[in-house]
Coordinates of C-alpha atoms in Angstrom, one line a residue:
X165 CA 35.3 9.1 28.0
X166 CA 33.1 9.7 31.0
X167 CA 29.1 9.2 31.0
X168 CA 28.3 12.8 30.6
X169 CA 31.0 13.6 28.4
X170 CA 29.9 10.7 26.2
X171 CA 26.3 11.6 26.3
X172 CA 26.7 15.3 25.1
X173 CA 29.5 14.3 22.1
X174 CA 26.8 11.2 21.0
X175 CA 24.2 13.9 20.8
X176 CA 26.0 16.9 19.0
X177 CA 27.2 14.6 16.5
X178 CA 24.2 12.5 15.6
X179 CA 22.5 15.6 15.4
X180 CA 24.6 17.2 13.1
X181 CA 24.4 13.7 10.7
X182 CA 20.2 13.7 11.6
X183 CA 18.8 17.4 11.4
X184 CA 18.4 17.6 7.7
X185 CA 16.9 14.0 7.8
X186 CA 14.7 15.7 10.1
X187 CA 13.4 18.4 8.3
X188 CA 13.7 16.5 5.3
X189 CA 11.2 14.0 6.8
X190 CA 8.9 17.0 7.7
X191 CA 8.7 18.8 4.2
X192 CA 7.9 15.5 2.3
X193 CA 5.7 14.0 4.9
X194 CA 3.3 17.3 3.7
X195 CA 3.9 16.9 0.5
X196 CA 3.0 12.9 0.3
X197 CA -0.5 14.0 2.2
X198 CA -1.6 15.4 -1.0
X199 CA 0.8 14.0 -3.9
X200 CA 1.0 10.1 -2.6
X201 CA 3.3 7.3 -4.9
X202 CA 2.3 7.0 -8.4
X203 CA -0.3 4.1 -8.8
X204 CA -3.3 2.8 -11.2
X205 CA -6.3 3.2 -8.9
X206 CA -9.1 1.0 -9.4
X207 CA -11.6 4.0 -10.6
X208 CA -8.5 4.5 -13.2
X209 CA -8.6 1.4 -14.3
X210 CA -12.3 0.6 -15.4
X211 CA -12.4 3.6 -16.9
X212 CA -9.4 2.8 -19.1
X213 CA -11.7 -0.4 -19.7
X214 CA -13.7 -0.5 -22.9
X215 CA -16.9 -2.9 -22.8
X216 CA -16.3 -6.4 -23.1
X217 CA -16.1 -7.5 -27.3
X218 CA -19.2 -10.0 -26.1
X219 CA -18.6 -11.7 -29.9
X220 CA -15.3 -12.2 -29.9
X221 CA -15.5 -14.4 -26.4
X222 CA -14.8 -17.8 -28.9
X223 CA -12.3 -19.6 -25.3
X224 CA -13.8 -21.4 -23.0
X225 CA -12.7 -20.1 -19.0
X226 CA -11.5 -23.7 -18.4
X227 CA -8.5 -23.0 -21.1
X228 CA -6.4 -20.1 -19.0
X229 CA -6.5 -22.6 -16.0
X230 CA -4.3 -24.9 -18.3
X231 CA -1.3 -22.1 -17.7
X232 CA -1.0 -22.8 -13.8
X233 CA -0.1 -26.1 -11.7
X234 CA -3.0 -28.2 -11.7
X235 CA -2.2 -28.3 -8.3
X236 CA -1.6 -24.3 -7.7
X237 CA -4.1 -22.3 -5.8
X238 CA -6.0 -19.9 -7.9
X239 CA -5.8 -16.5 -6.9
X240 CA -7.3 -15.0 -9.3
X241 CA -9.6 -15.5 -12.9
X242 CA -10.3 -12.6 -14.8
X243 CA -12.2 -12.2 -18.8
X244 CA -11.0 -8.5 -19.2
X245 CA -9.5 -6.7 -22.2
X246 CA -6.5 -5.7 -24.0
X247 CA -6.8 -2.9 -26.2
X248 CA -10.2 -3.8 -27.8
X249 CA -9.5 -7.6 -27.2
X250 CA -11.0 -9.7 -24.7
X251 CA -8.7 -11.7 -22.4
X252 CA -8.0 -14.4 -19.9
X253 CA -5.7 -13.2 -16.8
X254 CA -4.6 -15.9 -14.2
X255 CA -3.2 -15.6 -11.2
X256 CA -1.6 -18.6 -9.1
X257 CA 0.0 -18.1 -5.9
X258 CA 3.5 -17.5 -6.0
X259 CA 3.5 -17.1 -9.7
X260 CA 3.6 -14.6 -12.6
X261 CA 0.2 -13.6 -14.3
X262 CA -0.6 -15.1 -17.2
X263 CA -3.1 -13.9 -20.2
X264 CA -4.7 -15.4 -23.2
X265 CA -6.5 -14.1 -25.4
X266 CA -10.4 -15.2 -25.4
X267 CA -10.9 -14.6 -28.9
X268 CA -8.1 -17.2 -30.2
X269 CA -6.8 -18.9 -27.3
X270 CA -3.1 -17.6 -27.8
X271 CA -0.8 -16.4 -25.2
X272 CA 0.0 -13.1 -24.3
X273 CA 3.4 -13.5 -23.6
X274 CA 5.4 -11.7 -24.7
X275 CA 3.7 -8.9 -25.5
X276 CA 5.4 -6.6 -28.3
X277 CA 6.1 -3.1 -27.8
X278 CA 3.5 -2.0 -30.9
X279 CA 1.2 -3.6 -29.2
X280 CA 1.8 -2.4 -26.0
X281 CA 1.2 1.4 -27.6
X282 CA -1.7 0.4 -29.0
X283 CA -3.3 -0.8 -25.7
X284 CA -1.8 2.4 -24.0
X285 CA -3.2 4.9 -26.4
X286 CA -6.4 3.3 -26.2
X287 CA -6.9 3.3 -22.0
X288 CA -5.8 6.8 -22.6
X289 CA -8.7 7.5 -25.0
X290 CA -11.4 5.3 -23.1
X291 CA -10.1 7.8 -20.2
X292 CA -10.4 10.9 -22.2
X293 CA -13.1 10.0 -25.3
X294 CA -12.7 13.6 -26.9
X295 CA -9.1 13.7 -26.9
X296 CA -7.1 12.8 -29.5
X297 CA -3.6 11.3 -27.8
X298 CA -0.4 9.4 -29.8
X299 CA 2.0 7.2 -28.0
X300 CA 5.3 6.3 -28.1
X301 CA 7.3 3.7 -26.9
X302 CA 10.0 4.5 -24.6
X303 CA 11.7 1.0 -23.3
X304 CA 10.5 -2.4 -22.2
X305 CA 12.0 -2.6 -18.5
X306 CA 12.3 -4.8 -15.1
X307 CA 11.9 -1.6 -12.7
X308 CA 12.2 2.1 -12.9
X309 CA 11.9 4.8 -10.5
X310 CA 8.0 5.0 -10.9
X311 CA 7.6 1.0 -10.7
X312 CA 9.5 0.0 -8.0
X313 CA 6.5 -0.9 -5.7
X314 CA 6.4 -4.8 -4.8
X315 CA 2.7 -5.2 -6.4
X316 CA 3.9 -5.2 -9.6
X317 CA 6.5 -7.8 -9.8
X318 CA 3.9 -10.5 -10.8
X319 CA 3.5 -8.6 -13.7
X320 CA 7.4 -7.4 -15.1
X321 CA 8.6 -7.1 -17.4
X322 CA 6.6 -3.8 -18.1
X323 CA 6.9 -1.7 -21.2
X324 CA 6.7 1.9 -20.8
X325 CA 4.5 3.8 -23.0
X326 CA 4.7 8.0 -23.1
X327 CA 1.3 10.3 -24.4
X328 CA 1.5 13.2 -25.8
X329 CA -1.1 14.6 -24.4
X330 CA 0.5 17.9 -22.6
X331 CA 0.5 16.6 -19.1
X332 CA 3.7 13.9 -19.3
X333 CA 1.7 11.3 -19.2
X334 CA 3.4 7.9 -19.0
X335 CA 1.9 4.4 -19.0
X336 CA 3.4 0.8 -18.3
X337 CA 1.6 -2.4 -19.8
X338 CA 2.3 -5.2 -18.5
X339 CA 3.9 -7.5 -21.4
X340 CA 2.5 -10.4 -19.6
X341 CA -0.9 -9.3 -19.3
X342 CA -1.4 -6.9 -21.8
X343 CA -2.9 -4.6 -19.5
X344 CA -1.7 -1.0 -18.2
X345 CA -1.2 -1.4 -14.6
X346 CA 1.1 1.8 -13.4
X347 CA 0.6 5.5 -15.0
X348 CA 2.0 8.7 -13.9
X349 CA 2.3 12.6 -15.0
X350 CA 4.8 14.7 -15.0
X351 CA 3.5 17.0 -12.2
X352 CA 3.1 13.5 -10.1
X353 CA 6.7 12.8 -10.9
X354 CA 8.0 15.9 -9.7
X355 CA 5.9 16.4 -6.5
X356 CA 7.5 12.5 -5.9
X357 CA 11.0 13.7 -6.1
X358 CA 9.8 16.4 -2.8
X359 CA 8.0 13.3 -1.4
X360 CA 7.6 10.0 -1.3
X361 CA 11.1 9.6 -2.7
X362 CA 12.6 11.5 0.2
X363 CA 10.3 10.6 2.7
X364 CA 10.9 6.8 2.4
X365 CA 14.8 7.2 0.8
X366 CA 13.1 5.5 -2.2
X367 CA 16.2 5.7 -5.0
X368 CA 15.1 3.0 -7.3
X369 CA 19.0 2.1 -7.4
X370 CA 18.7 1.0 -3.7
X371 CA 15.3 0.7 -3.4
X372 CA 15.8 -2.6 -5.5
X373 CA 17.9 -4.2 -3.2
X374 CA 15.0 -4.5 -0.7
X375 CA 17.3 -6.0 2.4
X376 CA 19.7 -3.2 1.8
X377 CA 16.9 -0.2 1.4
X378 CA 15.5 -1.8 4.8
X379 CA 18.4 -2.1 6.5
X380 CA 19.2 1.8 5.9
X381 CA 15.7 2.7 7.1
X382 CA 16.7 1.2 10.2
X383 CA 20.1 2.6 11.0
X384 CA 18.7 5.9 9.6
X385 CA 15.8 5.4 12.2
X386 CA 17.9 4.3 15.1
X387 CA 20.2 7.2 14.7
X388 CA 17.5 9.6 14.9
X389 CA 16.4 7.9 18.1
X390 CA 19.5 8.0 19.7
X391 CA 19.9 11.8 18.6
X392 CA 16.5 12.2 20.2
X393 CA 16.9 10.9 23.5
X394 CA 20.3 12.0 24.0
X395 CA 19.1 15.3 23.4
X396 CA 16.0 14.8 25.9
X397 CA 18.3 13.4 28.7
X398 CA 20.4 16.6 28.1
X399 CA 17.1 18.7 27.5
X400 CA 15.4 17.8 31.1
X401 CA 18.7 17.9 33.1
X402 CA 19.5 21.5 32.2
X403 CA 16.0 22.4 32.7
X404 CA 15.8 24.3 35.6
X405 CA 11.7 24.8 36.4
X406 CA 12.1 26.1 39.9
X407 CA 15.6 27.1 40.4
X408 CA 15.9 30.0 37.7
X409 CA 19.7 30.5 36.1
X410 CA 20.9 33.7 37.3
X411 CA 19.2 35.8 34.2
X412 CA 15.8 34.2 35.4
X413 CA 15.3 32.1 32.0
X414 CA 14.9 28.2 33.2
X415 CA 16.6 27.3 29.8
X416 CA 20.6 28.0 30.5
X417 CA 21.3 29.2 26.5
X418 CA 20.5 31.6 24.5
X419 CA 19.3 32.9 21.2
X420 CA 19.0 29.6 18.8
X421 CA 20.6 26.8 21.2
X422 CA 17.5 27.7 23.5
X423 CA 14.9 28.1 21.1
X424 CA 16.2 24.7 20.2
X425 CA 16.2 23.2 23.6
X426 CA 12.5 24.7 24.4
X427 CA 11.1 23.6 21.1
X428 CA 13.2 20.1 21.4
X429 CA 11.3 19.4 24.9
X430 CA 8.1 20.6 23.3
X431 CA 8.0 18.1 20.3
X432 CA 9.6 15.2 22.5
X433 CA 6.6 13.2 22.1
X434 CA 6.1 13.1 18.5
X435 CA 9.6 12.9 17.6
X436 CA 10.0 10.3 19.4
X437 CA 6.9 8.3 18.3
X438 CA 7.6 9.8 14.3
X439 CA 11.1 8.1 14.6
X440 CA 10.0 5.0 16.2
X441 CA 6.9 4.2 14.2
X442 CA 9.0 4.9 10.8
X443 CA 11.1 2.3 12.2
X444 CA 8.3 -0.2 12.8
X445 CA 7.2 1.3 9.1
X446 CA 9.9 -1.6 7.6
X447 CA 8.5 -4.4 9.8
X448 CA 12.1 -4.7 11.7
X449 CA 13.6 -8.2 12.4
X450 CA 10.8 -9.7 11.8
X451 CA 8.8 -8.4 14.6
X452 CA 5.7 -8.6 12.6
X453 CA 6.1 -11.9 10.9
X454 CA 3.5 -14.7 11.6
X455 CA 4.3 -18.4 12.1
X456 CA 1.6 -19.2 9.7
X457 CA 1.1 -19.4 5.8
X458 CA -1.8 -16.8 5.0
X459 CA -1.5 -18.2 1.5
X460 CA -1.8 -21.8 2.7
X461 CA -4.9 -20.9 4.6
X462 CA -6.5 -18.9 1.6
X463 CA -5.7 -22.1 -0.6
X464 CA -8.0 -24.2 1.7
X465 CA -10.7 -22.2 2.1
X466 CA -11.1 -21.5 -1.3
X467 CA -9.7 -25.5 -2.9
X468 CA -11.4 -28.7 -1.7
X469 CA -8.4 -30.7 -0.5
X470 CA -6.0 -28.4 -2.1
X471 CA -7.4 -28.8 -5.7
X472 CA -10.2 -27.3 -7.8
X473 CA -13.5 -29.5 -7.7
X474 CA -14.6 -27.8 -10.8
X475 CA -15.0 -26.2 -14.3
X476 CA -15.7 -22.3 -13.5
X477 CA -19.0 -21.3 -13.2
X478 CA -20.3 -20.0 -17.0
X479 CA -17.0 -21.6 -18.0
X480 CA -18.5 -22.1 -21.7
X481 CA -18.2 -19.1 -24.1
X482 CA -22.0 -19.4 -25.1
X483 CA -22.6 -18.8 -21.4
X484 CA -20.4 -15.8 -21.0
X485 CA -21.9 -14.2 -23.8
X486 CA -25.1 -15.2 -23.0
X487 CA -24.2 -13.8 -19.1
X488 CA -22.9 -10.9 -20.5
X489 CA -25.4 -9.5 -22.9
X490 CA -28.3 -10.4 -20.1
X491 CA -26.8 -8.0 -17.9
X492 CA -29.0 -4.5 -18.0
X493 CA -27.1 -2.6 -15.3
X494 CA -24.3 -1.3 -16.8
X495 CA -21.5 -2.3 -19.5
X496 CA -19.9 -5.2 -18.5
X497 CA -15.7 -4.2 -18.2
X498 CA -14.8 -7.0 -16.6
X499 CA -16.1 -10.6 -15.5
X500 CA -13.9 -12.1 -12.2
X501 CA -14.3 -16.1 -11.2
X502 CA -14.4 -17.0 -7.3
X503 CA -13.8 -19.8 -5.6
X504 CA -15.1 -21.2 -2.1
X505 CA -14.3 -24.6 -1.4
X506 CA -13.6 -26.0 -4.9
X507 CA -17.1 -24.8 -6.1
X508 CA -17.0 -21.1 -8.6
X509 CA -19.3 -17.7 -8.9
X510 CA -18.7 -15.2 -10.9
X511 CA -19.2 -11.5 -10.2
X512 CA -19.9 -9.1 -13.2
X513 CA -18.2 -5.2 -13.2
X514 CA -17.9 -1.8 -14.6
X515 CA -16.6 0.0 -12.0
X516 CA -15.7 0.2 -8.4
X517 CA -19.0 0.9 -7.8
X518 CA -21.0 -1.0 -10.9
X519 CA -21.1 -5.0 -9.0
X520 CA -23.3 -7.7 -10.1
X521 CA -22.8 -10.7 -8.3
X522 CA -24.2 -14.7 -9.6
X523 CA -23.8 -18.6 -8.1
X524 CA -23.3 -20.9 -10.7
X525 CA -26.6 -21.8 -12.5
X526 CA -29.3 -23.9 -11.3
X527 CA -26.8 -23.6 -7.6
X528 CA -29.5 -23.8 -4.4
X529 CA -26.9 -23.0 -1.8
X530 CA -26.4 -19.4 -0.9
X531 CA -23.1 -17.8 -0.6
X532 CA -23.2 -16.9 2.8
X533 CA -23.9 -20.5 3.7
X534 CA -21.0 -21.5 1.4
X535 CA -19.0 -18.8 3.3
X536 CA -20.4 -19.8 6.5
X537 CA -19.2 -23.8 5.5
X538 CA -15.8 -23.3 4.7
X539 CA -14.6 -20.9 7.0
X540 CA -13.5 -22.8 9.7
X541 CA -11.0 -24.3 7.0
X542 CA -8.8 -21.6 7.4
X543 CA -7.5 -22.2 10.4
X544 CA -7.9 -26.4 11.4
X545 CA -8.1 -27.2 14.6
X546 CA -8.8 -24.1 16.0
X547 CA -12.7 -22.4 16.8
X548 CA -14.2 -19.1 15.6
X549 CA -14.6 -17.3 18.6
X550 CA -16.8 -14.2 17.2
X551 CA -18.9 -13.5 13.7
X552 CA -19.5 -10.2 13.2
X553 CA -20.9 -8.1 10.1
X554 CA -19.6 -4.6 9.6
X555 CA -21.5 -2.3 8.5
X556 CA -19.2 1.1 9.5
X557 CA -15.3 1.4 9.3
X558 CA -13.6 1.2 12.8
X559 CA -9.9 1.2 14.0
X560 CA -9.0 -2.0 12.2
X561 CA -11.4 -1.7 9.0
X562 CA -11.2 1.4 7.1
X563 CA -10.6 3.0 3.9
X564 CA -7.9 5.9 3.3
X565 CA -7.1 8.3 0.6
X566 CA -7.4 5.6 -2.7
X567 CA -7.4 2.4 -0.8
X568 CA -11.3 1.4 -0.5
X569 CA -12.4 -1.1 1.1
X570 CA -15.8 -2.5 0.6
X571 CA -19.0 -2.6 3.0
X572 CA -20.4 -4.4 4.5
X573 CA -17.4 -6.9 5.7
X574 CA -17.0 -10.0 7.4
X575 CA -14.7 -10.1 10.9
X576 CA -14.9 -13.6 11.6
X577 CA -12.3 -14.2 15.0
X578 CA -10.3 -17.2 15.5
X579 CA -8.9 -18.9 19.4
X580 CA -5.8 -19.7 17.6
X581 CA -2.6 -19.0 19.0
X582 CA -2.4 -15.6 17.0
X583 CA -5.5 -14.5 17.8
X584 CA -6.3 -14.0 14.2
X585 CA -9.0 -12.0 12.5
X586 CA -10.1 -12.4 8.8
X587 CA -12.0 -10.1 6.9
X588 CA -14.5 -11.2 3.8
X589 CA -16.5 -9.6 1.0
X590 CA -19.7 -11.2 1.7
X591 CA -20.7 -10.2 -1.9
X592 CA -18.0 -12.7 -3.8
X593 CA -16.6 -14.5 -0.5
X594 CA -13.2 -13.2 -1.0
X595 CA -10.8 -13.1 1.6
X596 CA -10.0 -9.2 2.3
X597 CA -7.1 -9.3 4.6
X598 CA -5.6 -11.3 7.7
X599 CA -5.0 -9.2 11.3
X600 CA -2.8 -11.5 13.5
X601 CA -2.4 -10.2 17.3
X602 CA 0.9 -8.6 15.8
X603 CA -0.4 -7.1 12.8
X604 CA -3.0 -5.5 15.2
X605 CA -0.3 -4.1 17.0
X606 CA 1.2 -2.9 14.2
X607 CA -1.5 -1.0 13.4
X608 CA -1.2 1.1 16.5
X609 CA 2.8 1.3 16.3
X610 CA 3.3 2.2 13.0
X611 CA 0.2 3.3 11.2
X612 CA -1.6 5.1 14.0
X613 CA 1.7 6.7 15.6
X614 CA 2.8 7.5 12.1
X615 CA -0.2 8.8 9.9
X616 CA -2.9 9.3 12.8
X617 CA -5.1 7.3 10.1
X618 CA -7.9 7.2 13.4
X619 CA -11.7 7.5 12.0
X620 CA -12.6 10.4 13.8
X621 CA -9.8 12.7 11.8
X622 CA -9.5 10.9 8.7
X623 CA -13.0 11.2 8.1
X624 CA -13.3 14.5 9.1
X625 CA -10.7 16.7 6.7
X626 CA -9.1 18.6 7.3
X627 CA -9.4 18.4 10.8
X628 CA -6.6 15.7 10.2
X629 CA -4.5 17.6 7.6
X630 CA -4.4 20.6 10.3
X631 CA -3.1 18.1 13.1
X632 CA -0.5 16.5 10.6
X633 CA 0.6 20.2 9.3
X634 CA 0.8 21.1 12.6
X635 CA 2.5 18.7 13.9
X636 CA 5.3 18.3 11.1
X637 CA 5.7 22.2 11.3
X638 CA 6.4 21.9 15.1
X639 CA 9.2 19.1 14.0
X640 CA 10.5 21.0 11.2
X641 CA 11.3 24.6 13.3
X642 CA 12.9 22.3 15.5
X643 CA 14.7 20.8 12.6
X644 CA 15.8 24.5 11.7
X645 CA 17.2 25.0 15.1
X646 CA 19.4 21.9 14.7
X647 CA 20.3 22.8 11.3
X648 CA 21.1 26.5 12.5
X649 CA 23.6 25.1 15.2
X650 CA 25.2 22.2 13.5
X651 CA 26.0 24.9 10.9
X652 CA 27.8 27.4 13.0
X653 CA 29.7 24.7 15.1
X654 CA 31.2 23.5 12.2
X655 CA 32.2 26.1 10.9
X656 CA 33.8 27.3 14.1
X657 CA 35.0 23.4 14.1
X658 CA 33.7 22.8 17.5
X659 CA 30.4 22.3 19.7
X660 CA 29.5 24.7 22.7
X661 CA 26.5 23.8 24.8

């Protein structure tokens, strides 16, 4: 088959398999601007919280520790609640949560599905106090449709919990926690099925086979590619801009084909960069990988010599109740341990917003010396190149839609090989996030070409909602054209262009 001949079959055949993936990709995209993936938001989940039961705290914070490695790194500590319970939750790197409860010391795993209702009715009532709401319990389950994302795995299996409440509402609880950590509504649920599930080909029956889902992102990607530029190297060679076709139009068809190959040449530039950048969406072959371990660098920032030099701060139950009841600012919800360095502080919550944060007692060195100490422990061998405090979002620190991100932040920049950046709550030490010089890219070649998440639209709705509307409605009448065409040439049973 010769060059040209080639060129023009590739392209009326991949667009006849790609133009509904097209507009299918436009529709969703809208919807998922305004309906995004079912998720517990952290507002959500304080107020599903009920005060700390400051009397029945009888477990010393040492005791959950005992459920990890002595050697693991500890990701997280928590003294939160069940139901009206108080508990322990621990997280160890590349582990499972665990819980036990701080009022007997018993596990929480397994937790049993009465139980399970009873925690879910009660977040549901701490949500809406002058409602009355009865649960019922639907299945204990790995993964389901709505609980597919990768942030829950540490805390399968889940049990799934229904309220009648009018709305559909459905809650999973964690049976190894003993904490709801997922809900969603029926509305949510259906506005999913015209969104995120299309947009990202989410079937929880491939979506559970992550290599596979992946790998049909990226043929489904590279197809639409290859339809795209086929159809630009055909667009621009019968373009004709100063050498009119005989009835003085510069496009040589007619009716649909040239509204398709006007529009087509119009929208180049963002199909291209929508089909590229939901490519780069799946991390492809690795290109975003990093040589290094963040995980290994959190664990020696925050261990001294990769174990825990101490009890927890207020680690005695006298102290956390004592801790507790001191507290005048708000209800305490939830108390979270922090290390830096093998040495603990606690912080205090009850809410997002509702942070108190406290060094161990009688402790004379600050946190941001401790921060400023251990640091450098991140990344051995290598030198911090900048400091810098944030007190402002910019292109690489920001908050979108319901991820929040605190201020001020931390940017501290490393002269390693990968040009790394770490970002750190100042107020508990934590490390925020990692930016390697290809996660920095990836930034640019997925998030910004994708979702234009740039500060001077995303925090100026709906000056970016009218650019993304816009820009997906230019896509999807182009889409139509396609559609329009690969309709009438098959059923004719052959292409004229």
């Amino acid at each position: 088959m010769k060059p040209r001949r080639l060129l023009y079959f590739s392209h009326r055949w991949l667009g006849v398999a790609m133009c509904l993936f097209l507009a299918m990709w436009c529709v969703s995209g809208v919807v998922m601007m305004y309906v995004g993936f079912p998720e517990l938001t952290q507002d959500e989940h304080y107020a599903g919280l009920p005060p700390l039961a400051v009397d029945r705290i009888q477990v010393s914070a040492e005791e959950p520790l005992a459920l990890a490695d002595s050697e693991a790194d500890v990701e997280r500590l928590l003294l939160t609640s069940s139901g009206e319970r108080p508990v322990y939750l621990l997280k160890a790197a590349g582990a499972f949560w665990r819980g036990m409860y701080a009022d007997t010391g018993a596990r929480i795993d397994p937790l049993p599905a009465e139980a399970a209702v009873a925690v879910a009715v009660g977040f549901h009532q701490a949500q809406h106090p002058h409602a009355a709401a009865a649960g019922k319990h639907l299945e204990q389950l790995h993964m389901d449709q709505w609980s597919v994302s990768d942030g829950l795995h540490p805390y399968r299996p889940l049990h799934r919990v229904s309220i009648n409440d009018g709305m559909g509402t459905e809650l999973y609880v964690s049976s190894l926690t003993g904490q709801v950590v997922r809900d969603t509504r029926r509305s949510e649920r259906i506005w999913n099925w015209l969104g995120a599930n299309l947009h990202w080909i989410y079937p929880v029956q491939l979506r559970k086979h992550r290599s596979l889902w992946e790998n049909v992102i990226i043929v489904l990607a590279l197809a639409g590619l290859a339809s795209v530029i086929t159809g630009a190297v055909i667009g621009f060679m019968r373009l004709r801009l100063k050498r009119r076709y005989r009835n003085g139009s510069r496009s040589p068809y007619r009716g649909m084909k040239k509204y398709h190959h006007v529009l087509g040449l119009l929208a180049l530039a963002f199909l291209l960069t929508f089909l590229f950048s939901g490519l780069m969406s799946v991390g492809p072959w690795g290109i975003f990988d990093s040589s290094s371990s963040f995980a290994e660098q959190k664990q020696r920032y925050r261990q001294q010599d990769g174990l825990l030099r101490s009890a927890p701060a207020y680690a005695r139950p006298e102290d956390v109740r004592q801790l507790i009841r001191q507290n005048e600012r708000f209800p305490v919800k939830q108390v979270a341990w922090h290390w830096i360095g093998g040495e603990s502080h606690v912080s205090l919550h009850g809410s997002r917003q509702e942070v108190r944060h406290l060094l161990a007692a009688g402790e004379t060195e600050s946190l941001a010396r401790r921060i400023h100490g251990h640091v450098a422990k991140l990344i051995p061998g290598s030198s911090i190149l900048d400091w810098q405090q944030l007190d402002g979002y910019d292109l690489h620190y920001y908050s979108r839609h319901n991820s929040h991100r605190p201020l001020p932040a931390l940017r501290v920049k490393f002269d390693d090989p990968e040009a790394t950046w770490f970002h750190i709550n100042p107020s508990t030490g934590e490390i925020l996030n990692r930016l390697t010089d290809r996660r920095r890219l990836e930034r640019w070649i997925y998030k910004g070409l994708h979702t234009f998440d740039f500060n001077l639209l995303i925090s100026n709705r709906p000056a970016w909602d009218l650019w993304m509307i816009f820009l997906c409605s230019a896509v999807l009448a182009f889409s139509v054209t396609a559609v329009v065409i690969a309709v009438r040439a098959l059923r004719r049973g052959r292409f004229g262009l």
